[in-house]
XYZ file of C-alpha atoms in Angstrom:
651
model
C -17.338 -6.988 24.507
C -14.659 -9.353 23.325
C -17.124 -12.221 22.942
C -19.285 -9.910 20.814
C -16.291 -9.072 18.619
C -15.289 -12.684 18.120
C -18.741 -14.033 17.389
C -20.286 -11.153 15.418
C -17.544 -9.522 13.426
C -19.093 -10.509 10.113
C -22.379 -8.719 10.752
C -23.178 -6.112 8.040
C -25.043 -3.536 10.078
C -23.859 -1.171 12.758
C -26.262 -0.336 15.502
C -26.931 3.422 15.588
C -26.252 3.491 19.334
C -22.688 2.274 18.708
C -21.712 5.131 16.501
C -23.879 8.059 17.441
C -22.213 8.519 20.803
C -21.441 11.917 22.141
C -17.818 13.032 22.075
C -17.317 12.485 25.777
C -18.681 8.902 25.376
C -16.668 7.665 22.387
C -13.453 9.212 23.683
C -13.600 6.750 26.550
C -14.127 3.725 24.410
C -11.426 1.016 24.655
C -9.700 0.012 21.440
C -11.559 -3.276 21.502
C -14.886 -1.529 21.576
C -13.992 0.772 18.748
C -12.881 -2.106 16.565
C -15.868 -4.156 17.435
C -18.159 -1.364 16.304
C -16.314 -0.513 13.077
C -16.163 -4.106 11.879
C -19.911 -4.042 11.084
C -19.682 -1.856 8.014
C -18.667 -4.510 5.489
C -21.049 -4.501 2.515
C -23.036 -7.655 1.588
C -22.158 -9.484 -1.572
C -23.351 -7.719 -4.687
C -24.117 -4.352 -3.025
C -22.593 -1.437 -4.954
C -20.438 1.150 -3.186
C -22.263 3.730 -1.180
C -22.458 6.883 -3.299
C -24.126 9.142 -0.774
C -22.497 12.537 -1.092
C -23.040 16.304 -0.752
C -23.607 18.108 -3.980
C -21.591 21.146 -4.973
C -24.524 23.378 -4.057
C -24.956 21.768 -0.673
C -21.253 22.178 0.102
C -21.211 25.797 -0.999
C -24.412 26.701 0.890
C -23.827 25.092 4.230
C -22.792 28.011 6.498
C -20.593 26.074 8.874
C -16.907 25.951 9.816
C -17.214 22.239 9.361
C -18.709 22.251 5.845
C -17.342 25.585 4.715
C -15.636 26.063 1.355
C -12.623 28.424 1.430
C -11.122 29.782 -1.656
C -7.326 29.874 -2.386
C -7.176 33.442 -0.973
C -7.951 32.144 2.476
C -5.040 29.800 2.889
C -4.015 29.255 6.538
C -1.374 31.757 7.581
C 0.236 29.712 10.347
C 3.453 27.932 9.385
C 2.480 24.689 11.152
C -0.591 22.531 11.358
C -2.618 22.941 14.495
C -1.376 20.526 17.248
C -3.054 19.075 20.309
C -2.584 21.237 23.395
C -2.371 24.484 21.482
C -5.079 27.105 21.305
C -5.387 26.541 17.561
C -6.371 22.935 18.106
C -10.163 22.421 17.623
C -12.183 22.522 20.819
C -14.141 19.570 22.218
C -17.339 21.195 20.925
C -15.772 21.487 17.414
C -15.042 17.736 17.367
C -18.509 16.971 18.719
C -20.060 19.074 16.033
C -18.087 17.183 13.358
C -19.245 13.896 14.900
C -22.871 15.018 14.666
C -22.426 16.079 11.087
C -21.156 12.653 10.071
C -23.674 10.656 11.944
C -21.495 9.552 14.925
C -18.656 7.843 12.988
C -15.869 9.918 14.509
C -13.570 7.818 16.624
C -10.964 8.678 19.209
C -9.167 5.321 19.404
C -6.284 4.434 21.679
C -3.334 2.476 20.392
C -4.360 -1.190 20.294
C -1.546 -2.245 22.647
C -2.613 0.346 25.292
C -4.780 -2.436 26.846
C -1.539 -4.143 27.995
C -0.118 -1.181 29.973
C -1.084 -0.860 33.647
C -0.331 2.876 33.370
C -2.921 3.310 30.594
C -6.522 4.230 31.108
C -7.396 1.487 28.634
C -5.635 -1.275 30.623
C -7.599 -4.517 30.356
C -5.997 -7.906 30.868
C -8.683 -9.774 28.967
C -8.305 -7.508 25.985
C -4.507 -7.810 26.172
C -4.670 -11.605 26.226
C -6.879 -11.502 23.138
C -4.229 -9.514 21.300
C -1.748 -12.268 21.954
C -4.038 -15.312 21.728
C -6.884 -14.528 19.400
C -6.329 -11.424 17.357
C -4.027 -13.090 14.830
C -6.743 -15.672 14.019
C -9.172 -12.835 13.173
C -9.248 -9.697 11.013
C -8.564 -7.573 14.110
C -5.327 -5.922 12.975
C -6.437 -5.044 9.453
C -9.728 -3.763 10.797
C -8.109 -1.483 13.428
C -8.606 2.203 12.678
C -4.996 3.249 13.569
C -2.835 0.126 13.113
C -0.272 0.257 10.302
C 1.864 -2.688 9.186
C 5.160 -1.118 10.087
C 5.179 0.693 13.435
C 8.665 2.290 13.346
C 7.326 5.511 11.664
C 4.813 5.820 14.480
C 7.674 6.266 16.979
C 7.280 2.904 18.731
C 5.567 4.727 21.557
C 3.188 1.877 22.390
C 4.640 -1.466 21.349
C 2.752 -4.669 21.917
C 4.313 -6.119 25.105
C 2.670 -8.872 27.206
C 4.115 -7.756 30.527
C 5.604 -4.255 30.219
C 7.558 -2.873 33.062
C 5.519 -1.345 35.835
C 6.383 2.227 34.904
C 6.264 1.650 31.089
C 4.003 4.091 29.263
C 1.931 3.915 26.111
C 1.465 7.210 24.234
C -0.189 8.038 20.950
C 2.971 9.038 19.154
C 2.391 9.186 15.362
C -1.058 7.672 15.563
C -3.928 10.038 14.655
C -5.958 11.711 17.461
C -9.300 11.264 15.655
C -10.480 8.877 12.938
C -13.427 9.259 10.610
C -14.770 5.779 9.927
C -15.901 6.632 6.382
C -18.543 4.440 4.932
C -19.833 6.958 2.363
C -18.379 9.951 0.480
C -20.257 12.353 2.698
C -18.100 11.334 5.600
C -14.931 12.031 3.521
C -16.236 15.395 2.383
C -16.972 16.438 5.931
C -13.548 15.332 7.166
C -11.720 17.172 4.337
C -13.617 20.382 4.983
C -13.077 20.210 8.740
C -9.357 19.648 8.380
C -9.013 22.453 5.818
C -11.049 24.925 7.860
C -9.367 24.070 11.186
C -5.840 23.692 9.735
C -5.550 20.154 11.121
C -3.198 17.634 9.572
C -5.178 15.153 7.480
C -4.037 11.588 6.711
C -5.650 8.743 4.784
C -5.476 5.098 5.890
C -6.968 1.951 4.348
C -5.701 -1.384 5.583
C -2.312 0.055 6.768
C -0.074 -1.616 4.232
C 1.850 1.465 3.268
C 5.450 1.213 4.550
C 6.659 4.723 3.672
C 4.713 6.503 6.481
C 2.042 8.002 4.233
C -0.870 6.754 6.393
C 0.203 7.957 9.808
C 0.893 11.294 11.520
C 0.955 12.876 14.943
C -1.748 15.388 15.785
C -3.837 14.353 12.773
C -7.381 13.581 11.688
C -7.436 10.345 9.760
C -9.912 9.353 7.054
C -10.189 5.600 7.361
C -11.263 4.320 3.934
C -11.229 0.649 4.867
C -14.992 0.434 5.137
C -15.741 2.115 1.797
C -16.646 -1.290 0.428
C -19.019 -2.558 -2.210
C -18.936 -4.225 -5.605
C -21.100 -4.056 -8.681
C -20.464 -6.008 -11.922
C -21.105 -3.976 -15.119
C -21.650 -6.212 -18.140
C -20.934 -3.609 -20.773
C -19.088 -0.344 -19.919
C -17.911 2.233 -22.430
C -15.205 4.472 -20.976
C -15.983 8.148 -21.601
C -13.322 9.498 -23.972
C -11.278 6.264 -23.763
C -10.652 3.129 -25.785
C -12.183 0.598 -23.527
C -15.528 -1.060 -23.999
C -16.453 -4.276 -22.203
C -17.123 -5.815 -18.772
C -16.146 -3.740 -15.754
C -16.669 -3.551 -12.009
C -17.464 -0.713 -9.716
C -15.389 -1.252 -6.544
C -15.133 0.594 -3.264
C -11.760 1.940 -2.291
C -11.665 -0.215 0.891
C -12.357 -3.510 -0.892
C -9.545 -5.897 -0.030
C -8.039 -8.192 -2.606
C -9.518 -11.437 -1.212
C -13.017 -9.858 -1.337
C -12.449 -8.625 -4.897
C -11.363 -12.062 -5.868
C -14.431 -13.581 -4.241
C -16.641 -11.340 -6.330
C -14.566 -11.980 -9.419
C -14.869 -15.750 -9.055
C -18.613 -15.468 -8.644
C -18.863 -13.492 -11.874
C -16.286 -15.588 -13.711
C -14.020 -12.528 -14.405
C -10.455 -11.505 -13.571
C -9.503 -8.345 -11.578
C -5.762 -7.916 -11.558
C -4.763 -6.954 -8.029
C -2.020 -6.898 -5.498
C -0.369 -10.157 -4.552
C -0.926 -9.622 -0.857
C -4.574 -10.595 -0.405
C -5.337 -8.309 2.529
C -4.343 -5.151 0.722
C -7.049 -2.631 -0.309
C -6.189 -2.470 -3.938
C -8.366 0.467 -5.022
C -6.558 3.180 -2.982
C -2.843 3.280 -2.415
C -2.095 0.356 -4.687
C -3.415 2.123 -7.844
C -2.267 5.611 -6.804
C 1.275 4.117 -6.543
C 1.174 2.167 -9.765
C 0.258 -1.349 -8.700
C 2.001 -4.450 -10.066
C 0.662 -8.040 -10.121
C 1.420 -11.442 -11.628
C -0.710 -10.341 -14.558
C 1.252 -7.136 -15.330
C 2.898 -8.553 -18.492
C -0.522 -9.509 -19.798
C -2.834 -6.708 -18.666
C -0.554 -3.913 -17.516
C -0.270 -2.182 -14.160
C -2.983 -1.526 -11.594
C -3.339 2.032 -13.037
C -4.158 0.542 -16.458
C -7.232 -1.188 -14.997
C -8.872 2.074 -13.873
C -11.544 3.459 -16.172
C -13.057 6.025 -13.822
C -12.552 7.333 -10.260
C -14.807 8.955 -7.683
C -12.797 11.416 -5.634
C -13.177 13.896 -2.833
C -10.889 16.881 -3.524
C -9.279 19.385 -1.142
C -12.214 21.814 -1.578
C -14.596 19.118 -0.313
C -16.146 18.464 -3.736
C -17.128 15.001 -4.801
C -16.041 14.545 -8.438
C -15.814 12.034 -11.227
C -12.402 11.707 -12.886
C -12.095 10.013 -16.291
C -10.660 10.981 -19.727
C -13.326 13.616 -20.242
C -13.912 14.953 -16.636
C -11.241 16.243 -14.303
C -8.614 14.737 -16.550
C -5.744 16.117 -14.422
C -6.979 14.103 -11.424
C -7.507 11.037 -13.574
C -3.862 11.314 -14.673
C -2.345 12.095 -11.275
C -4.295 9.537 -9.155
C -3.173 6.701 -11.375
C 0.368 6.217 -10.233
C 1.236 9.780 -9.296
C 1.243 9.150 -5.570
C -1.397 8.665 -2.894
C -2.731 10.886 -0.088
C -1.884 14.137 -1.888
C -4.452 15.082 -4.586
C -7.717 13.856 -3.108
C -9.408 10.857 -1.535
C -10.430 7.985 -3.875
C -13.745 6.559 -2.630
C -14.486 4.122 -5.469
C -13.333 3.157 -8.949
C -14.606 1.546 -12.098
C -12.088 -1.020 -13.332
C -11.673 -3.377 -16.255
C -13.062 -6.922 -15.825
C -11.042 -9.402 -17.876
C -12.098 -13.007 -18.707
C -11.384 -15.612 -16.118
C -7.849 -16.949 -16.433
C -5.775 -19.617 -14.705
C -2.326 -18.942 -13.225
C 0.124 -21.763 -13.369
C 3.260 -21.598 -11.193
C 6.398 -23.670 -11.605
C 8.501 -23.383 -8.507
C 11.850 -24.630 -7.248
C 14.771 -23.597 -5.050
C 18.481 -24.162 -4.955
C 20.960 -23.552 -2.097
C 24.630 -22.947 -1.451
C 25.676 -24.891 1.651
C 28.255 -27.185 3.160
C 26.720 -30.553 2.277
C 25.625 -31.326 -1.291
C 22.360 -33.086 -2.107
C 22.695 -36.768 -2.846
C 20.180 -36.727 -5.666
C 18.386 -34.182 -7.913
C 15.311 -32.545 -6.407
C 13.218 -29.397 -6.476
C 15.375 -27.984 -3.657
C 18.995 -29.153 -4.137
C 22.060 -27.934 -2.317
C 25.403 -27.357 -3.958
C 28.762 -26.375 -2.418
C 30.389 -24.490 -5.225
C 29.946 -20.763 -4.847
C 30.784 -19.906 -8.454
C 28.153 -22.333 -9.612
C 25.533 -20.878 -7.325
C 25.981 -17.373 -8.671
C 26.059 -18.561 -12.264
C 22.716 -20.166 -11.562
C 21.503 -16.914 -10.027
C 22.476 -15.084 -13.255
C 20.882 -17.754 -15.382
C 17.474 -17.373 -13.610
C 17.337 -13.650 -14.337
C 18.579 -14.050 -17.945
C 15.571 -16.362 -18.523
C 13.266 -13.546 -17.334
C 13.157 -12.025 -20.796
C 11.396 -14.967 -22.534
C 9.108 -15.235 -19.485
C 7.865 -11.612 -19.609
C 7.709 -11.718 -23.405
C 5.305 -14.636 -23.111
C 3.099 -12.607 -20.780
C 4.497 -14.191 -17.590
C 5.889 -13.103 -14.208
C 9.123 -14.251 -12.579
C 9.102 -14.164 -8.735
C 12.459 -14.723 -6.981
C 14.212 -14.322 -3.706
C 18.009 -14.410 -3.392
C 18.819 -14.348 0.266
C 21.225 -15.505 3.043
C 20.305 -18.950 4.346
C 22.124 -21.012 6.928
C 25.837 -21.195 6.168
C 25.314 -19.937 2.620
C 22.553 -18.616 0.385
C 19.258 -19.642 -1.203
C 17.585 -18.902 -4.475
C 13.798 -19.224 -4.491
C 12.137 -19.249 -7.912
C 8.527 -19.180 -9.211
C 7.805 -19.028 -12.863
C 4.203 -17.764 -13.004
C 2.471 -18.129 -16.391
C -1.077 -16.898 -16.892
C -3.188 -18.974 -19.253
C -0.873 -21.968 -19.497
C -1.624 -25.535 -18.480
C 0.761 -27.327 -16.095
C 2.236 -29.287 -18.966
C 2.762 -26.140 -20.989
C 4.312 -24.320 -18.081
C 6.726 -27.181 -17.434
C 7.698 -27.339 -21.061
C 8.208 -23.583 -21.154
C 10.500 -23.818 -18.034
C 12.484 -26.771 -19.259
C 15.231 -24.844 -21.062
C 16.001 -23.050 -17.828
C 16.102 -26.337 -15.896
C 18.427 -27.827 -18.548
C 20.782 -24.840 -18.245
C 20.825 -25.138 -14.448
C 21.604 -28.768 -14.657
C 24.335 -28.104 -17.190
C 25.910 -25.718 -14.653
C 25.929 -28.391 -12.009
C 22.739 -27.470 -10.100
C 20.668 -30.615 -10.021
C 17.142 -29.259 -10.131
C 14.495 -31.809 -10.974
C 10.866 -32.796 -10.156
C 9.906 -29.160 -9.760
C 6.528 -28.240 -8.275
C 3.862 -27.161 -10.783
C 0.412 -26.046 -9.677
C -2.402 -24.198 -11.330
C -5.568 -22.443 -10.227
C -8.012 -19.915 -11.415
C -6.386 -16.562 -10.647
C -9.436 -15.271 -8.830
C -9.779 -18.461 -6.666
C -6.938 -17.328 -4.354
C -8.715 -16.986 -1.009
C -8.034 -15.695 2.511
C -9.875 -15.284 5.781
C -8.343 -11.834 6.053
C -6.613 -12.843 9.322
C -3.161 -11.610 10.179
C -0.770 -11.153 12.958
C 0.285 -8.001 14.775
C 2.460 -5.591 12.822
C 6.178 -5.521 13.568
C 8.385 -2.451 13.716
C 8.882 -2.927 9.986
C 12.152 -2.819 8.105
C 14.215 -0.774 5.774
C 14.436 -1.380 2.061
C 15.063 0.058 -1.371
C 13.898 -0.819 -4.905
C 14.997 -0.455 -8.440
C 13.271 -0.664 -11.872
C 15.444 -2.336 -14.577
C 14.869 -0.995 -18.104
C 14.930 -3.522 -20.871
C 17.690 -1.682 -22.676
C 20.066 -2.108 -19.756
C 18.870 -5.655 -18.987
C 19.621 -7.000 -22.410
C 22.952 -5.294 -22.623
C 25.524 -8.022 -21.777
C 27.912 -5.643 -20.061
C 25.252 -3.846 -18.058
C 23.513 -7.105 -17.172
C 26.728 -8.497 -15.814
C 27.293 -5.403 -13.753
C 23.723 -5.532 -12.403
C 24.083 -9.165 -11.396
C 27.392 -8.499 -9.689
C 25.811 -5.553 -7.734
C 22.862 -7.873 -6.808
C 25.298 -10.451 -5.551
C 27.112 -7.954 -3.378
C 23.811 -7.027 -1.824
C 22.847 -10.610 -0.996
C 26.347 -11.374 0.300
C 26.052 -8.338 2.539
C 23.044 -9.905 4.214
C 20.126 -8.369 2.194
C 17.269 -10.160 0.451
C 17.155 -9.520 -3.306
C 13.462 -9.871 -4.229
C 13.100 -9.798 -8.020
C 9.819 -9.430 -9.815
C 10.138 -9.667 -13.517
C 7.319 -8.293 -15.662
C 6.785 -6.127 -18.739
C 3.856 -3.774 -18.179
C 4.054 -2.117 -21.625
C 1.408 0.230 -22.986
C 0.644 -2.470 -25.549
C -0.078 -5.016 -22.806
C -2.214 -2.387 -21.042
C -4.318 -1.719 -24.159
C -2.914 1.802 -24.676
C -4.922 3.389 -21.875
C -5.417 7.102 -21.273
C -2.107 8.607 -20.070
C -1.316 8.021 -16.380
C 0.904 9.712 -13.848
C 2.838 6.534 -13.094
C 6.585 6.743 -13.674
C 7.093 6.252 -17.422
C 10.093 4.014 -16.698
C 7.617 1.241 -15.825
C 6.658 0.945 -19.528
C 10.187 0.058 -20.474
C 11.041 -2.023 -17.439
C 11.448 -5.824 -17.251
C 12.212 -6.117 -13.547
C 11.199 -4.453 -10.322
C 13.637 -5.510 -7.581
C 13.106 -4.993 -3.864
C 16.098 -5.105 -1.579
C 15.131 -5.865 2.008
C 17.162 -5.380 5.123
C 14.575 -6.987 7.455
C 16.898 -9.736 8.641
C 19.839 -7.349 9.304
C 18.389 -5.096 11.892
C 15.392 -5.262 14.201
C 13.899 -1.765 14.100
C 11.942 -2.558 17.285
C 15.095 -2.776 19.371
C 17.653 -0.782 17.411
C 18.735 2.644 18.475
C 17.889 5.635 16.278
C 21.571 5.911 15.305
C 21.696 2.239 14.238
C 18.573 2.741 12.060
C 20.092 5.814 10.378
C 23.397 4.050 9.791
C 21.633 1.002 8.383
C 19.455 2.933 5.935
C 22.416 4.986 4.762
C 24.503 1.915 4.226
C 21.792 0.374 2.003
C 21.404 3.648 0.117
C 25.123 3.500 -0.636
C 25.103 -0.146 -1.608
C 22.394 0.620 -4.175
C 24.655 2.931 -6.159
C 26.403 0.194 -8.258
C 22.967 -1.254 -9.030
C 21.783 2.145 -10.277
C 24.899 2.628 -12.332
C 24.207 -0.742 -14.037
C 20.588 0.257 -14.813
C 20.817 3.732 -16.412
C 17.454 5.234 -17.145
C 15.854 3.217 -14.339
C 13.885 4.288 -11.391
C 12.225 3.088 -8.209
C 8.706 1.868 -7.341
C 7.273 4.520 -4.989
C 5.078 2.029 -3.026
C 8.167 -0.064 -2.219
C 11.059 2.372 -2.145
C 13.693 3.849 0.025
C 12.007 6.563 2.135
C 15.240 8.539 1.695
C 15.839 7.707 -1.985
C 18.311 10.209 -3.433
C 16.586 12.386 -5.976
C 13.306 10.639 -5.171
C 11.391 12.987 -7.456
C 13.037 11.464 -10.535
C 13.363 7.916 -9.166
C 9.745 7.567 -8.143
C 7.910 9.735 -10.707
C 10.339 10.192 -13.633
C 9.504 12.783 -16.223
C 5.942 13.172 -14.885
C 7.084 14.908 -11.719
C 6.710 18.516 -12.783
C 3.270 17.890 -14.199
C 2.190 16.203 -10.988
C 3.397 19.096 -8.900
C 1.250 21.457 -11.054
C -1.748 19.285 -10.422
C -1.081 19.284 -6.748
C -0.736 23.064 -6.498
C -3.834 23.679 -8.596
C -5.980 21.143 -6.742
C -4.736 21.713 -3.198
C -3.515 25.334 -2.757
C -4.317 25.029 1.010
C -1.963 22.092 1.650
C -4.826 19.939 3.009
C -3.156 16.731 1.902
C 0.460 15.824 2.676
C 2.441 12.663 2.692
C 6.201 12.131 2.453
C 7.803 11.632 -1.007
C 4.700 12.769 -2.809
C 4.745 15.583 -5.417
C 5.124 18.930 -3.753
C 5.804 17.428 -0.313
C 9.199 19.262 -0.173
C 7.305 22.315 0.984
C 6.624 20.694 4.389
C 8.641 18.800 6.952
C 8.142 16.912 10.226
C 9.698 18.869 13.115
C 11.147 17.596 16.339
C 11.623 13.882 17.015
C 9.548 13.026 13.933
C 12.143 14.483 11.629
C 14.227 11.363 11.999
C 14.213 9.538 8.722
C 10.602 8.628 7.847
C 9.122 8.913 11.349
C 5.824 10.840 11.654
C 5.526 11.414 15.393
C 6.266 15.139 15.167
C 4.437 18.325 14.055
C 3.961 19.020 10.344
C 5.224 22.473 9.417
C 6.040 24.403 6.244
C 9.642 24.536 5.307
């Protein structure tokens, strides 16, 4: 089975015998077998997304508990979602019936690491060795139906350990019980209807890159959108009711960035997308807002979307654009994922091909100064280092106003600190980018930071490539973020306070990851209104503050994790005071952000809640820190911070 996986994972067709197993058969599959089967759903180059779906009439007329259509008057009366082991939990025959309805694509996967535990029914030394020796050189972890990129929210109930203690156990924890390997909208419709009718918690997972526990949940049915692939180039597209007319692309929700770039390169176009090439951009990235190195030039991810195909909580498959289901078109573009419906595909803008030129350099604070200027010098004067830190961020305004993107890391390093800098300029040649950056280099040298011979490289934006391989997920980390409004940034007093607050964070051991951009409505082409936090339109920096190096969540006690997150939350207060009118990026924010409703969604929050209540009166969809999520909570052990290994109940 492992040899089959390693040699054949690029095959585009699934054998029917793999997926049309009876319930009792697929429930015994090892995690390796499940992954091996599900890898075969990738769509060939140029094939459009699968649009096979049930019509409204079909949904309404199918007399089945699986494909039923309940009205708002038949909301579940129980306070909690059904949970395994209870009488309300669907029977084996119920699950088997769902599996038949969707053509055998219902999975009952074990946690991937279960193959390493002698106490597990999935124990397999060969499969375990593969996880340590081969999986990271393949797409295994991103192609796994339950794996998420930060496992702390799962409860750490089955960590990847080569030689666990003899009595160590692996349990499901926050992983879903069943997974629908959706390759067409029909699968999604069936899963939504089943979850609504049976009062089962429903979650949505793509590649697992969400770090705020919105793609995981104990006792749940998961819709796995990773294999909703496909791409079709549209030479001339007129957005219904919108301003845009021009080239576009129809993309599946599961299309990963590196695949989108491959298509874009072949068609000589640009598709702004997430910087991490393994992310599925057309699901959680756009529903959270979505920033990229092209945000100052073309706007946010939400601004690329011209139309969406969505499965709603009533099981209907609908089109959302400026003239149809406008409320969904508004909410699903930046108003939070996993809460209004399931995006199956999108039509997005296709811009002309463009090169991205990056001028990069570092400087460090240490004990031994560099003997000559370089692109990575070390200085010993602390005051000079922090003046250089401030100078970098002050230069961000001319960068973003020229359509560029400033990428930085200020972080502890060795006996001191390091500042890592990338000036990313779309459309400039290497010579032009170097000339643009020269005033900043001159200022740094004038301060006593001998930066010289910086690295300048250029490439077509869409030529970035990846094999899709990646290592096993860690426990994750804790973090927070802040959006800096231009008005505060250009105010000398507030800017000084913000830089001082940022310095305090770095000196306390955190990484200050600054991303300067200006995704204004003008840059975005004045698109149809979106649910994204309006603060983005006035912001010139999105800053992430990471505590990854301060605490290992995989070994820390629960009390240590709570204390660490609270400490970061408190340290963020001076930064917030220095950026009045700011907010936080909901895809990269503190799971316990104070007043998260305003921080993540701004003045759009009340409207988004209305959309949620109108579109999902049953509470089919739920994810933490999404509009309306206050009405539910995770009980028991799962109530600890953002953990999801407990039962979901109404407040």
